C-alpha positions as a printed Julia matrix, in Angstrom:
281×3 Matrix{Float64}:
 -11.01  -20.28   44.29
 -13.09  -18.98   42.15
 -12.94  -15.98   39.94
 -15.04  -12.88   39.63
 -16.68  -13.32   36.39
 -14.75   -9.74   35.09
 -11.59  -11.0    35.52
 -12.55  -14.5    33.36
 -13.77  -12.31   30.86
 -10.6   -10.61   30.39
  -8.43  -13.76   30.16
 -10.4   -15.14   28.11
  -9.91  -11.99   25.52
  -6.61  -12.19   26.23
  -6.24  -15.71   25.01
  -8.02  -14.95   22.18
  -6.16  -12.06   21.17
  -3.19  -13.86   21.74
  -4.38  -16.55   18.53
  -5.27  -14.43   16.55
  -1.72  -12.92   16.53
  -0.64  -16.45   16.45
  -2.54  -17.55   13.53
  -1.74  -13.77   11.69
   1.99  -14.47   12.03
   1.28  -17.98   10.71
   1.54  -20.33   13.56
  -0.7   -23.28   12.92
   0.6   -25.73   15.49
   1.15  -26.56   18.86
   4.49  -29.19   19.39
   4.14  -29.12   23.32
   1.64  -27.33   26.14
   4.46  -25.16   27.11
   7.24  -23.76   25.91
  10.64  -25.77   25.92
  14.43  -24.8    25.06
  15.47  -27.6    23.27
  19.15  -26.65   22.36
  19.47  -26.91   26.65
  18.14  -29.68   26.27
  20.99  -32.72   28.1
  21.8   -35.12   24.86
  18.45  -37.8    25.59
  19.41  -41.39   26.48
  19.87  -44.0    23.8
  17.54  -46.81   23.55
  19.36  -50.39   24.51
  20.62  -52.25   21.63
  20.63  -49.52   19.16
  24.29  -48.47   18.59
  25.52  -45.09   17.41
  26.01  -44.31   13.72
  29.71  -43.86   14.14
  31.03  -40.61   12.54
  32.9   -40.53    9.11
  36.66  -40.97    9.09
  38.36  -37.17    8.62
  39.48  -38.85    4.89
  35.75  -39.8     4.28
  34.77  -37.84    1.4
  31.79  -35.99    2.06
  28.74  -36.22    0.01
  26.89  -33.09   -1.83
  23.65  -32.25    0.03
  21.53  -33.42   -2.56
  18.81  -31.85   -0.92
  19.42  -28.37   -1.48
  20.32  -29.02   -5.45
  17.37  -30.08   -4.93
  14.92  -26.97   -3.96
  17.86  -24.92   -5.82
  16.01  -26.53   -8.86
  12.81  -26.46   -8.06
  13.04  -22.71   -7.06
  14.32  -22.22  -10.5
  11.43  -24.73  -12.19
   9.31  -22.11  -10.41
  10.79  -19.07  -11.4
  10.49  -20.51  -15.04
   6.96  -21.44  -14.99
   5.98  -18.38  -13.52
   7.03  -16.33  -16.21
   5.82  -18.97  -18.6
   2.46  -18.39  -17.11
   2.95  -14.73  -16.97
   3.66  -14.44  -21.01
   0.4   -16.64  -21.67
  -1.92  -13.68  -20.2
  -2.71  -11.24  -22.87
  -5.32   -9.12  -20.44
  -5.07   -7.65  -17.34
  -8.2    -9.72  -16.64
  -6.14  -13.12  -17.71
  -3.27  -12.08  -16.12
  -5.36  -11.69  -13.05
  -7.32  -15.35  -13.49
  -3.62  -16.76  -14.3
  -2.41  -15.63  -11.13
  -5.21  -16.83   -9.24
  -4.6   -20.25  -10.06
  -0.95  -20.28   -9.84
   0.21  -22.3    -7.34
   4.16  -21.68   -7.23
   4.1   -19.23   -4.39
   3.86  -20.65   -0.82
   2.51  -17.27   -0.14
  -0.58  -18.07   -1.55
  -2.0   -20.85    1.21
  -1.72  -18.8     4.2
  -3.05  -15.29    2.59
  -7.05  -15.08    2.74
  -7.41  -12.85   -0.84
  -5.39  -12.2    -4.16
  -4.58   -9.05   -4.01
  -4.43   -8.24   -7.82
  -4.62   -4.14   -8.46
  -7.05   -1.01   -7.86
  -7.24    1.97   -9.96
  -7.54    1.99  -13.44
  -6.63   -0.01  -16.13
  -3.95    2.23  -18.71
  -4.02    4.96  -16.39
  -0.3     7.66  -17.48
   0.56    6.72  -13.69
   1.35    3.17  -12.41
   2.4     2.66   -8.9
   3.87   -0.43   -7.12
   4.5    -1.14   -3.49
   6.06   -4.18   -2.11
   3.33   -6.76   -0.73
  -0.1    -6.6     0.66
  -1.05   -6.36    4.53
  -3.58   -6.99    6.59
  -6.18   -5.05    5.51
  -5.44   -4.99    2.17
  -5.48   -9.19    2.62
  -9.23   -8.95    3.88
 -10.23   -6.46    1.23
  -8.69   -8.2    -1.82
  -7.04   -4.69   -2.59
  -3.66   -2.79   -2.37
  -3.27   -0.18    0.33
  -6.44    0.34    1.42
  -4.92    0.45    5.1
  -3.53    3.29    6.78
  -0.69    3.7     4.85
  -3.49    3.12    2.13
  -5.19    6.09    3.36
  -1.66    8.26    3.08
  -1.13    7.01   -0.34
  -4.72    8.73   -1.07
  -3.82   12.26    0.87
  -0.21   11.95   -1.14
  -2.19   11.86   -4.76
  -5.25   14.46   -3.49
  -1.88   17.12   -3.19
  -1.18   16.36   -7.16
  -4.11   16.17   -8.57
  -4.76   12.23   -8.73
  -7.0     9.91   -6.69
  -7.58    6.28   -7.46
  -9.6     6.42  -10.6
  -6.87    8.32  -12.17
  -4.11    5.99  -11.24
  -3.28    1.91  -11.44
  -1.89    0.44   -8.32
  -0.23   -2.97   -7.2
   2.3    -5.1    -5.4
   5.54   -7.02   -6.22
   4.21   -9.71   -4.07
   0.45  -10.38   -4.73
   0.03  -12.0    -1.41
   0.5   -11.2     2.17
   3.09  -12.96    3.8
   1.81  -13.97    7.92
   2.7   -12.17   10.03
   3.39   -8.84    7.34
   6.57   -9.98    7.72
   8.99   -8.95    4.31
   8.61  -11.18    1.62
  11.85  -13.54    1.29
  14.02  -12.7    -2.0
  12.47  -16.37   -3.77
   8.79  -15.48   -2.78
   9.67  -11.72   -4.75
  11.12  -13.2    -7.37
   8.66  -16.29   -8.14
   6.08  -13.26   -8.15
   8.15  -10.96  -10.16
   7.25  -11.7   -13.97
   3.82  -11.58  -13.08
   4.53   -7.91  -11.79
   6.28   -7.01  -14.71
   3.19   -8.61  -17.15
   1.04   -6.3   -15.26
   2.95   -3.22  -15.93
   3.21   -4.5   -19.52
  -0.74   -5.12  -19.86
  -1.0    -1.87  -18.13
   1.28    0.72  -20.18
   1.4     3.38  -17.88
   3.39    6.39  -18.91
   5.53    6.92  -15.6
   5.88    4.1   -12.97
   6.2     4.55   -9.21
   8.01    3.02   -7.33
   6.55    2.82   -3.38
   9.3     1.75   -1.73
  12.74    0.4    -1.63
  12.54   -3.24   -2.52
  10.13   -2.43   -5.21
  12.99    0.24   -6.62
  15.27   -2.69   -6.21
  13.23   -5.09   -7.68
  12.0    -3.31  -10.52
  14.62   -0.53  -11.69
  17.42   -3.34  -10.75
  19.18   -0.83   -8.08
  21.3    -1.29   -4.81
  20.62    1.39   -2.86
  18.52    1.67   -0.1
  15.26    4.28   -0.72
  16.88    7.44    0.45
  19.65    7.17   -1.82
  17.67    6.08   -4.74
  14.33    8.24   -4.14
  13.68   10.84   -6.34
  15.72   10.07   -9.46
  14.53    9.33  -12.57
  15.18    5.52  -14.81
  14.51    4.26  -17.71
  11.9     1.66  -17.58
  11.33   -1.17  -20.2
   7.8    -2.59  -19.87
   8.07   -4.94  -23.06
   5.99   -2.3   -25.45
   8.18    1.29  -24.55
  10.39    2.57  -22.54
   8.89    4.65  -19.86
   9.92    7.43  -17.1
  10.5     5.92  -13.39
  10.62    7.07   -9.93
  11.26    5.64   -7.04
  10.07    7.59   -3.76
   9.54    6.68   -0.47
   6.51    4.19    0.91
   3.56    5.85    2.74
   4.37    3.08    6.01
   7.44    4.11    6.09
   6.24    8.12    6.69
   4.13    6.24    9.05
   6.92    6.01   10.67
   8.89    8.47    9.96
   6.9    11.5     9.57
   9.61   14.06    9.48
  10.55   12.55    6.18
   7.0    13.77    4.21
   8.79   16.18    2.67
  11.35   14.58    1.02
   7.83   12.6    -0.64
   6.34   15.92   -1.71
   9.57   16.66   -3.55
   8.69   13.65   -5.27
   5.57   13.93   -5.55
   6.03   17.67   -7.24
   8.74   15.98   -9.47
   6.26   13.57  -10.65
   3.75   16.05  -11.53
   5.6    17.97  -13.44
   6.66   15.17  -15.62
   3.07   14.18  -15.89
   2.04   17.81  -17.15
   5.7    18.26  -19.55
   4.15   15.3   -21.01
   0.83   16.53  -21.55
   1.67   18.75  -22.95
   3.52   17.26  -25.86
   1.27   14.93  -26.48
  -0.77   18.32  -27.38
   1.65   20.07  -29.5
């Protein structure tokens, strides 16, 4: 039975969309032509001549899981290497080059581009999000998708734009499928964003979303309890003011919360005006 060309074209388009979804999700290997529930399958018969390994006696002491200890040690070594690499950069350009050459974070292998920063280095305001998304990964710049467009409008509402701020993320590579970065991935990348803040040396640091505030400000509460509060942040050169606010991606899902973000933006504008007046006097 033959199928109309239109039906065949629709099926091919659907398959291409499915494959694109798998690639974005990080799936790169097919184990079988059809999915199987391996947990529901009965135990397979053991080959002849091969005896089952006897279970250890109850009194036999268990050996420590060496691979787990080795993985933990490896993660600690990677974090130390990241800190040493970040500290060795004396400028933002050197830091970008060092980060591009750093292979300690597995996200680098699945991302298309390093998403380092956008805006003006040395700006009075630095904004830090969590991790890039699909559009950011394609263009190599933070906050260029729908959430970035909203962020542009938020900044414009208080007289700022990308030319008057500096924007970055905790994690500079896109996690597969836009998943949340693991604590290990964030810990490995944190020395780089901390050095980035130090080299940018802004007057005010704005943490966009809970993960950014938790990583940089050490808070444990959720963003709805943390937003609108001011913190002290030590850049390594001096102590500056830091503000936690809602991430634009969250505001796209919860438009009613934009009123809270507006309060935070007005508070940011007030502090910028006060510090500018103090500098002139």
